[in-house]
Amino acid sequence: MTIKQLQQDILKLKREQDVIILAHYYQSMEIQEIADYLGGSLELSKIAKEKAHSEYIIFAGVIFMAETASILNQDKHVLIPSREACCSLAAYLNPKMVKLFRKKYPNLPVVTYVNSTAAVKAESDISCTSSNAVNIVRNISKEYQVDRVLFGPDANLADYAEQKSKIQTVKMPREGQCIVHSQISINDVKNARKEHPSAIILVHPECRREVRDTVDFIGSTAQMYNRVKQSPSKETEFIIGTEHGMLERMAQDFPNKTYHLLKDDITCLDMKKNKLEHIKHLLEHLDDKTFEVKVPSEIAKRALKPIEKMLKYS
Ligand code: SF4
């Protein structure tokens, strides 16, 4: 079956049922094209809460994102196209580790990146995304009247928040990193600059500090998108330092600009585990519990607090 036929079948099945499809910018273009809403983690979390009135939510992203949607929509069925779409970054931190860090630093608030499991969120004081990490660290340190916070699981994002807010972050754990963004090196930036000297380089805050320090713009996927959207006409060329799904999105939405990927193979293999065939299967079997991501109510209740706190501060 061709991609077009699959997409048509999906759209037809979607129309006939009470279902909404949310897709992260890192999904393949063919999935982005059939989604009701597209976005980065924060926008999709908000959409899941405010606009997802359907009984079924298909979340084309990784499991922690579907968990967040489940936490915010306990009365709905949240389905993930592939149960194998995990996140290696989220796997760096578990609730037991958070408790040990709390014991060691009893007065410090726990900030966890939304790219963490529901069980980790349940042990946190506040969540954050790559868009709001700096503000969240600033605000929570003020609220607790401390000059340090516990932050996990991404040590690079923690370092970025620390660099910008001047509030120290204790990394939970020190080695936590996103395999996709942390692989970008300073040499990749140098080579890209040499090849495209007038292009503007944008990277994600999950990149390492030496990379962040040499580029033109640092931001979440949504912030990068807006940076390109709002760019003046004299800025025509961009080098994208994040998952290549983002580049495809921009190329489609702003075709009058030229795009290059900062490195050849910036792909999140987990995000790409979701396929159109999986989504069609879900729509044909909405009641198949295998694909439902349901956070137990006791954990959901505790995990909701840090998310709501984050949404309030955002
Ligand atoms: S890009 Fe990184 S943080 Fe995002 S889902 Fe993939 S591994 Fe996880």
CSV table of C-alpha atoms and ligand atoms in Angstrom, one decimal:
chain,number,residue,atom,x,y,z
A,1,MET,CA,0.0,0.0,0.0
A,2,THR,CA,1.4,3.5,-0.9
A,3,ILE,CA,1.9,6.2,1.7
A,4,LYS,CA,-0.9,8.2,0.2
A,5,GLN,CA,-3.4,5.3,0.4
A,6,LEU,CA,-2.4,4.7,4.0
A,7,GLN,CA,-2.9,8.3,4.8
A,8,GLN,CA,-6.3,8.4,3.2
A,9,ASP,CA,-7.4,5.3,5.1
A,10,ILE,CA,-6.2,6.9,8.4
A,11,LEU,CA,-8.0,10.1,7.7
A,12,LYS,CA,-11.2,8.2,6.9
A,13,LEU,CA,-11.0,6.0,10.0
A,14,LYS,CA,-10.3,9.1,12.1
A,15,ARG,CA,-13.3,11.0,10.8
A,16,GLU,CA,-15.6,8.1,11.7
A,17,GLN,CA,-14.4,7.8,15.3
A,18,ASP,CA,-14.0,10.0,18.4
A,19,VAL,CA,-10.2,10.2,18.1
A,20,ILE,CA,-7.5,12.9,17.9
A,21,ILE,CA,-3.9,12.5,16.7
A,22,LEU,CA,-1.1,14.5,18.3
A,23,ALA,CA,2.4,14.3,16.7
A,24,HIS,CA,5.8,15.5,17.8
A,25,TYR,CA,7.9,17.5,15.3
A,26,TYR,CA,10.4,14.6,15.3
A,27,GLN,CA,7.9,12.2,13.7
A,28,SER,CA,8.3,11.4,10.0
A,29,MET,CA,6.6,13.8,7.6
A,30,GLU,CA,4.0,11.3,6.6
A,31,ILE,CA,2.8,11.1,10.2
A,32,GLN,CA,3.0,14.8,10.7
A,33,GLU,CA,0.7,15.2,7.6
A,34,ILE,CA,-2.1,13.2,9.2
A,35,ALA,CA,-1.9,14.7,12.7
A,36,ASP,CA,-4.6,17.1,14.1
A,37,TYR,CA,-1.9,18.9,16.2
A,38,LEU,CA,1.8,19.1,15.8
A,39,GLY,CA,4.3,20.5,18.4
A,40,GLY,CA,7.1,20.1,20.9
A,41,SER,CA,6.6,18.6,24.3
A,42,LEU,CA,5.1,21.7,26.1
A,43,GLU,CA,2.6,22.5,23.3
A,44,LEU,CA,1.5,18.9,23.1
A,45,SER,CA,1.1,18.7,26.8
A,46,LYS,CA,-1.1,21.8,26.8
A,47,ILE,CA,-3.1,20.6,23.8
A,48,ALA,CA,-3.6,17.2,25.5
A,49,LYS,CA,-5.1,19.1,28.5
A,50,GLU,CA,-7.0,21.9,26.8
A,51,LYS,CA,-8.1,20.7,23.4
A,52,ALA,CA,-8.2,16.9,23.4
A,53,HIS,CA,-11.9,16.4,24.0
A,54,SER,CA,-12.0,13.1,22.2
A,55,GLU,CA,-12.3,9.8,24.0
A,56,TYR,CA,-9.2,8.5,22.3
A,57,ILE,CA,-5.8,10.3,21.9
A,58,ILE,CA,-3.2,8.8,19.6
A,59,PHE,CA,0.1,10.2,20.6
A,60,ALA,CA,2.7,9.9,17.9
A,61,GLY,CA,5.8,10.5,20.0
A,62,VAL,CA,7.7,8.5,22.7
A,63,ILE,CA,6.3,6.8,25.7
A,64,PHE,CA,7.0,9.5,28.3
A,65,MET,CA,5.0,12.0,26.1
A,66,ALA,CA,2.0,9.6,26.0
A,67,GLU,CA,2.4,9.2,29.8
A,68,THR,CA,2.2,13.0,30.2
A,69,ALA,CA,-1.0,13.0,28.1
A,70,SER,CA,-2.4,10.2,30.3
A,71,ILE,CA,-1.6,12.1,33.5
A,72,LEU,CA,-3.4,15.1,32.2
A,73,ASN,CA,-6.3,13.1,30.7
A,74,GLN,CA,-7.1,10.3,33.2
A,75,ASP,CA,-10.6,9.9,31.8
A,76,LYS,CA,-9.4,9.3,28.2
A,77,HIS,CA,-7.6,6.5,26.4
A,78,VAL,CA,-4.1,7.4,25.3
A,79,LEU,CA,-2.6,5.2,22.7
A,80,ILE,CA,0.9,5.0,21.3
A,81,PRO,CA,1.6,3.7,17.8
A,82,SER,CA,4.6,1.7,18.8
A,83,ARG,CA,5.2,0.4,22.4
A,84,GLU,CA,8.9,0.4,21.5
A,85,ALA,CA,9.2,4.1,21.1
A,86,CYS,CA,11.0,4.7,24.4
A,87,CYS,CA,13.5,7.5,25.2
A,88,SER,CA,17.1,6.6,26.2
A,89,LEU,CA,17.4,10.0,28.0
A,90,ALA,CA,14.3,9.2,30.2
A,91,ALA,CA,16.0,5.9,31.1
A,92,TYR,CA,18.8,7.6,32.9
A,93,LEU,CA,16.7,8.5,36.0
A,94,ASN,CA,14.4,6.4,38.2
A,95,PRO,CA,12.3,7.2,41.3
A,96,LYS,CA,14.8,5.5,43.6
A,97,MET,CA,17.6,7.7,42.4
A,98,VAL,CA,15.5,10.8,42.9
A,99,LYS,CA,14.8,9.8,46.5
A,100,LEU,CA,18.5,9.2,47.1
A,101,PHE,CA,19.3,12.7,45.7
A,102,ARG,CA,16.6,14.2,48.0
A,103,LYS,CA,18.2,12.5,51.0
A,104,LYS,CA,21.6,13.9,50.1
A,105,TYR,CA,20.2,17.4,49.4
A,106,PRO,CA,17.1,17.6,51.7
A,107,ASN,CA,16.4,21.4,51.1
A,108,LEU,CA,16.7,21.5,47.4
A,109,PRO,CA,13.7,21.4,45.0
A,110,VAL,CA,13.6,18.6,42.4
A,111,VAL,CA,13.2,19.8,38.8
A,112,THR,CA,12.7,17.2,36.2
A,113,TYR,CA,12.6,17.5,32.5
A,114,VAL,CA,9.3,16.4,30.9
A,115,ASN,CA,11.5,13.8,29.1
A,116,SER,CA,11.3,11.6,32.2
A,117,THR,CA,8.9,8.8,33.2
A,118,ALA,CA,5.7,9.4,35.0
A,119,ALA,CA,7.1,7.7,38.1
A,120,VAL,CA,10.0,10.1,38.2
A,121,LYS,CA,7.6,13.1,37.7
A,122,ALA,CA,5.7,11.8,40.7
A,123,GLU,CA,8.8,12.3,42.9
A,124,SER,CA,9.4,15.8,41.6
A,125,ASP,CA,8.5,19.3,42.8
A,126,ILE,CA,8.3,20.8,39.3
A,127,SER,CA,8.6,19.7,35.7
A,128,CYS,CA,10.2,21.7,32.9
A,129,THR,CA,10.7,21.5,29.1
A,130,SER,CA,13.6,22.7,27.0
A,131,SER,CA,11.6,26.0,26.3
A,132,ASN,CA,11.1,26.9,29.9
A,133,ALA,CA,13.9,25.2,31.9
A,134,VAL,CA,15.7,28.5,32.6
A,135,ASN,CA,12.6,30.2,33.9
A,136,ILE,CA,11.6,27.2,35.9
A,137,VAL,CA,15.0,27.0,37.6
A,138,ARG,CA,14.9,30.7,38.3
A,139,ASN,CA,11.4,30.6,39.8
A,140,ILE,CA,11.6,27.5,41.8
A,141,SER,CA,14.9,28.6,43.4
A,142,LYS,CA,13.3,31.9,44.3
A,143,GLU,CA,10.3,30.0,45.8
A,144,TYR,CA,12.5,27.7,47.9
A,145,GLN,CA,15.0,30.6,48.6
A,146,VAL,CA,18.0,28.4,47.5
A,147,ASP,CA,20.8,29.0,45.1
A,148,ARG,CA,20.9,25.4,43.9
A,149,VAL,CA,18.3,22.9,42.5
A,150,LEU,CA,18.3,19.2,41.7
A,151,PHE,CA,17.9,18.7,38.0
A,152,GLY,CA,17.5,15.6,35.9
A,153,PRO,CA,17.8,13.6,33.7
A,154,ASP,CA,19.5,15.7,31.1
A,155,ALA,CA,22.8,17.1,32.3
A,156,ASN,CA,23.3,19.3,29.2
A,157,LEU,CA,19.9,21.0,29.7
A,158,ALA,CA,20.7,21.3,33.4
A,159,ASP,CA,24.0,23.0,32.4
A,160,TYR,CA,22.2,25.3,30.0
A,161,ALA,CA,19.6,26.3,32.7
A,162,GLU,CA,22.5,26.9,35.1
A,163,GLN,CA,24.5,29.0,32.6
A,164,LYS,CA,21.5,31.2,31.8
A,165,SER,CA,19.9,31.5,35.3
A,166,LYS,CA,23.1,31.6,37.3
A,167,ILE,CA,21.5,29.0,39.7
A,168,GLN,CA,23.6,26.0,40.2
A,169,THR,CA,22.1,22.6,39.2
A,170,VAL,CA,23.0,19.3,40.8
A,171,LYS,CA,22.7,16.9,37.9
A,172,MET,CA,20.7,13.8,38.4
A,173,PRO,CA,22.7,11.9,37.1
A,174,ARG,CA,25.8,13.7,35.9
A,175,GLU,CA,26.0,11.4,32.8
A,176,GLY,CA,22.3,11.9,31.7
A,177,GLN,CA,22.2,12.9,28.0
A,178,CYS,CA,20.1,12.7,24.9
A,179,ILE,CA,21.9,10.4,22.5
A,180,VAL,CA,20.7,12.4,19.5
A,181,HIS,CA,21.7,15.9,20.6
A,182,SER,CA,24.8,15.1,22.6
A,183,GLN,CA,26.5,13.5,19.5
A,184,ILE,CA,26.8,16.9,17.9
A,185,SER,CA,30.4,18.0,18.2
A,186,ILE,CA,32.3,21.3,17.9
A,187,ASN,CA,33.8,19.9,14.7
A,188,ASP,CA,30.4,19.5,13.2
A,189,VAL,CA,29.7,23.2,13.9
A,190,LYS,CA,33.1,24.2,12.4
A,191,ASN,CA,32.5,22.2,9.3
A,192,ALA,CA,29.0,23.5,8.8
A,193,ARG,CA,30.2,27.1,9.2
A,194,LYS,CA,33.0,26.5,6.6
A,195,GLU,CA,30.5,25.0,4.2
A,196,HIS,CA,27.7,27.5,4.6
A,197,PRO,CA,29.4,30.7,6.0
A,198,SER,CA,26.3,32.9,5.8
A,199,ALA,CA,23.9,30.4,7.4
A,200,ILE,CA,22.4,30.8,10.9
A,201,ILE,CA,23.1,27.9,13.2
A,202,LEU,CA,20.3,26.8,15.5
A,203,VAL,CA,20.8,24.0,18.1
A,204,HIS,CA,18.8,22.4,20.9
A,205,PRO,CA,19.8,23.1,24.6
A,206,GLU,CA,20.3,19.3,25.0
A,207,CYS,CA,23.6,19.8,23.0
A,208,ARG,CA,26.8,20.1,24.9
A,209,ARG,CA,28.1,23.4,26.2
A,210,GLU,CA,31.0,23.7,23.8
A,211,VAL,CA,28.6,23.3,20.9
A,212,ARG,CA,26.0,25.7,22.4
A,213,ASP,CA,28.7,28.4,22.9
A,214,THR,CA,29.6,28.6,19.3
A,215,VAL,CA,26.2,28.8,17.5
A,216,ASP,CA,23.8,31.6,16.7
A,217,PHE,CA,20.6,30.4,18.4
A,218,ILE,CA,19.8,27.9,21.2
A,219,GLY,CA,16.2,26.8,21.6
A,220,SER,CA,13.6,24.1,21.9
A,221,THR,CA,12.0,22.7,18.7
A,222,ALA,CA,9.2,25.2,19.0
A,223,GLN,CA,11.6,28.1,19.6
A,224,MET,CA,13.7,27.1,16.6
A,225,TYR,CA,10.5,26.9,14.5
A,226,ASN,CA,9.5,30.4,15.6
A,227,ARG,CA,13.0,31.8,15.1
A,228,VAL,CA,12.9,30.7,11.4
A,229,LYS,CA,9.2,31.8,11.0
A,230,GLN,CA,10.0,35.3,12.3
A,231,SER,CA,13.3,35.7,10.5
A,232,PRO,CA,13.7,38.7,8.2
A,233,SER,CA,13.8,38.1,4.5
A,234,LYS,CA,17.6,38.8,4.4
A,235,GLU,CA,18.1,35.6,6.5
A,236,THR,CA,17.8,32.9,3.9
A,237,GLU,CA,19.9,30.0,5.1
A,238,PHE,CA,19.7,27.9,8.3
A,239,ILE,CA,21.7,25.1,9.7
A,240,ILE,CA,19.5,22.9,12.0
A,241,GLY,CA,21.0,21.2,15.0
A,242,THR,CA,18.2,18.9,16.0
A,243,GLU,CA,16.3,15.9,14.8
A,244,HIS,CA,15.8,16.0,11.0
A,245,GLY,CA,12.0,15.8,11.3
A,246,MET,CA,12.2,19.5,12.4
A,247,LEU,CA,14.1,20.5,9.3
A,248,GLU,CA,11.5,18.8,7.1
A,249,ARG,CA,8.7,20.6,8.9
A,250,MET,CA,10.4,24.0,8.4
A,251,ALA,CA,11.2,23.2,4.7
A,252,GLN,CA,7.5,22.5,4.2
A,253,ASP,CA,6.2,25.5,6.1
A,254,PHE,CA,8.8,28.1,5.0
A,255,PRO,CA,9.9,27.0,1.6
A,256,ASN,CA,11.5,30.3,0.7
A,257,LYS,CA,14.5,29.5,3.0
A,258,THR,CA,17.3,27.0,2.6
A,259,TYR,CA,18.1,24.4,5.2
A,260,HIS,CA,21.0,22.1,6.1
A,261,LEU,CA,21.3,19.6,8.8
A,262,LEU,CA,24.2,20.3,11.2
A,263,LYS,CA,25.3,16.7,10.9
A,264,ASP,CA,24.3,14.0,8.5
A,265,ASP,CA,22.5,11.7,10.7
A,266,ILE,CA,20.6,13.6,13.4
A,267,THR,CA,17.8,11.0,13.8
A,268,CYS,CA,16.0,9.8,16.9
A,269,LEU,CA,15.5,6.2,16.1
A,270,ASP,CA,13.0,5.9,18.9
A,271,MET,CA,10.7,8.6,17.5
A,272,LYS,CA,10.9,6.9,14.1
A,273,LYS,CA,9.6,3.6,15.5
A,274,ASN,CA,6.1,5.0,15.0
A,275,LYS,CA,4.8,4.2,11.5
A,276,LEU,CA,1.7,5.0,9.5
A,277,GLU,CA,0.8,1.2,9.5
A,278,HIS,CA,0.8,1.3,13.3
A,279,ILE,CA,-1.6,4.3,13.4
A,280,LYS,CA,-3.9,2.6,10.9
A,281,HIS,CA,-3.9,-0.6,13.1
A,282,LEU,CA,-4.7,1.5,16.2
A,283,LEU,CA,-7.6,3.2,14.4
A,284,GLU,CA,-9.0,-0.2,13.4
A,285,HIS,CA,-8.5,-1.6,17.0
A,286,LEU,CA,-9.1,1.4,19.3
A,287,ASP,CA,-10.0,-1.0,22.2
A,288,ASP,CA,-6.8,-3.0,21.9
A,289,LYS,CA,-5.2,-2.4,25.4
A,290,THR,CA,-1.8,-3.4,24.1
A,291,PHE,CA,-1.2,0.1,22.8
A,292,GLU,CA,-2.8,2.0,25.7
A,293,VAL,CA,-0.5,4.0,27.9
A,294,LYS,CA,-2.3,4.3,31.2
A,295,VAL,CA,-0.5,5.9,34.2
A,296,PRO,CA,-1.9,4.3,37.4
A,297,SER,CA,-4.1,6.9,39.2
A,298,GLU,CA,-2.0,7.1,42.3
A,299,ILE,CA,1.2,8.0,40.3
A,300,ALA,CA,-0.8,10.2,37.9
A,301,LYS,CA,-2.2,12.2,40.9
A,302,ARG,CA,1.4,12.9,42.2
A,303,ALA,CA,2.9,13.4,38.8
A,304,LEU,CA,0.2,16.0,37.9
A,305,LYS,CA,1.3,18.4,40.6
A,306,PRO,CA,4.8,19.2,39.1
A,307,ILE,CA,3.3,19.4,35.6
A,308,GLU,CA,0.6,21.8,36.7
A,309,LYS,CA,3.2,23.9,38.6
A,310,MET,CA,5.2,24.0,35.4
A,311,LEU,CA,2.2,25.1,33.3
A,312,LYS,CA,1.5,27.9,35.8
A,313,TYR,CA,5.1,29.2,35.6
A,314,SER,CA,5.3,28.9,31.8
B,1,SF4,S1,15.5,13.1,20.7
B,1,SF4,FE1,16.6,12.5,22.6
B,1,SF4,S2,15.3,13.2,24.3
B,1,SF4,FE2,14.0,13.2,22.4
B,1,SF4,S3,13.0,11.2,22.4
B,1,SF4,FE3,14.9,11.0,21.2
B,1,SF4,S4,16.4,10.3,22.7
B,1,SF4,FE4,14.7,11.1,23.9
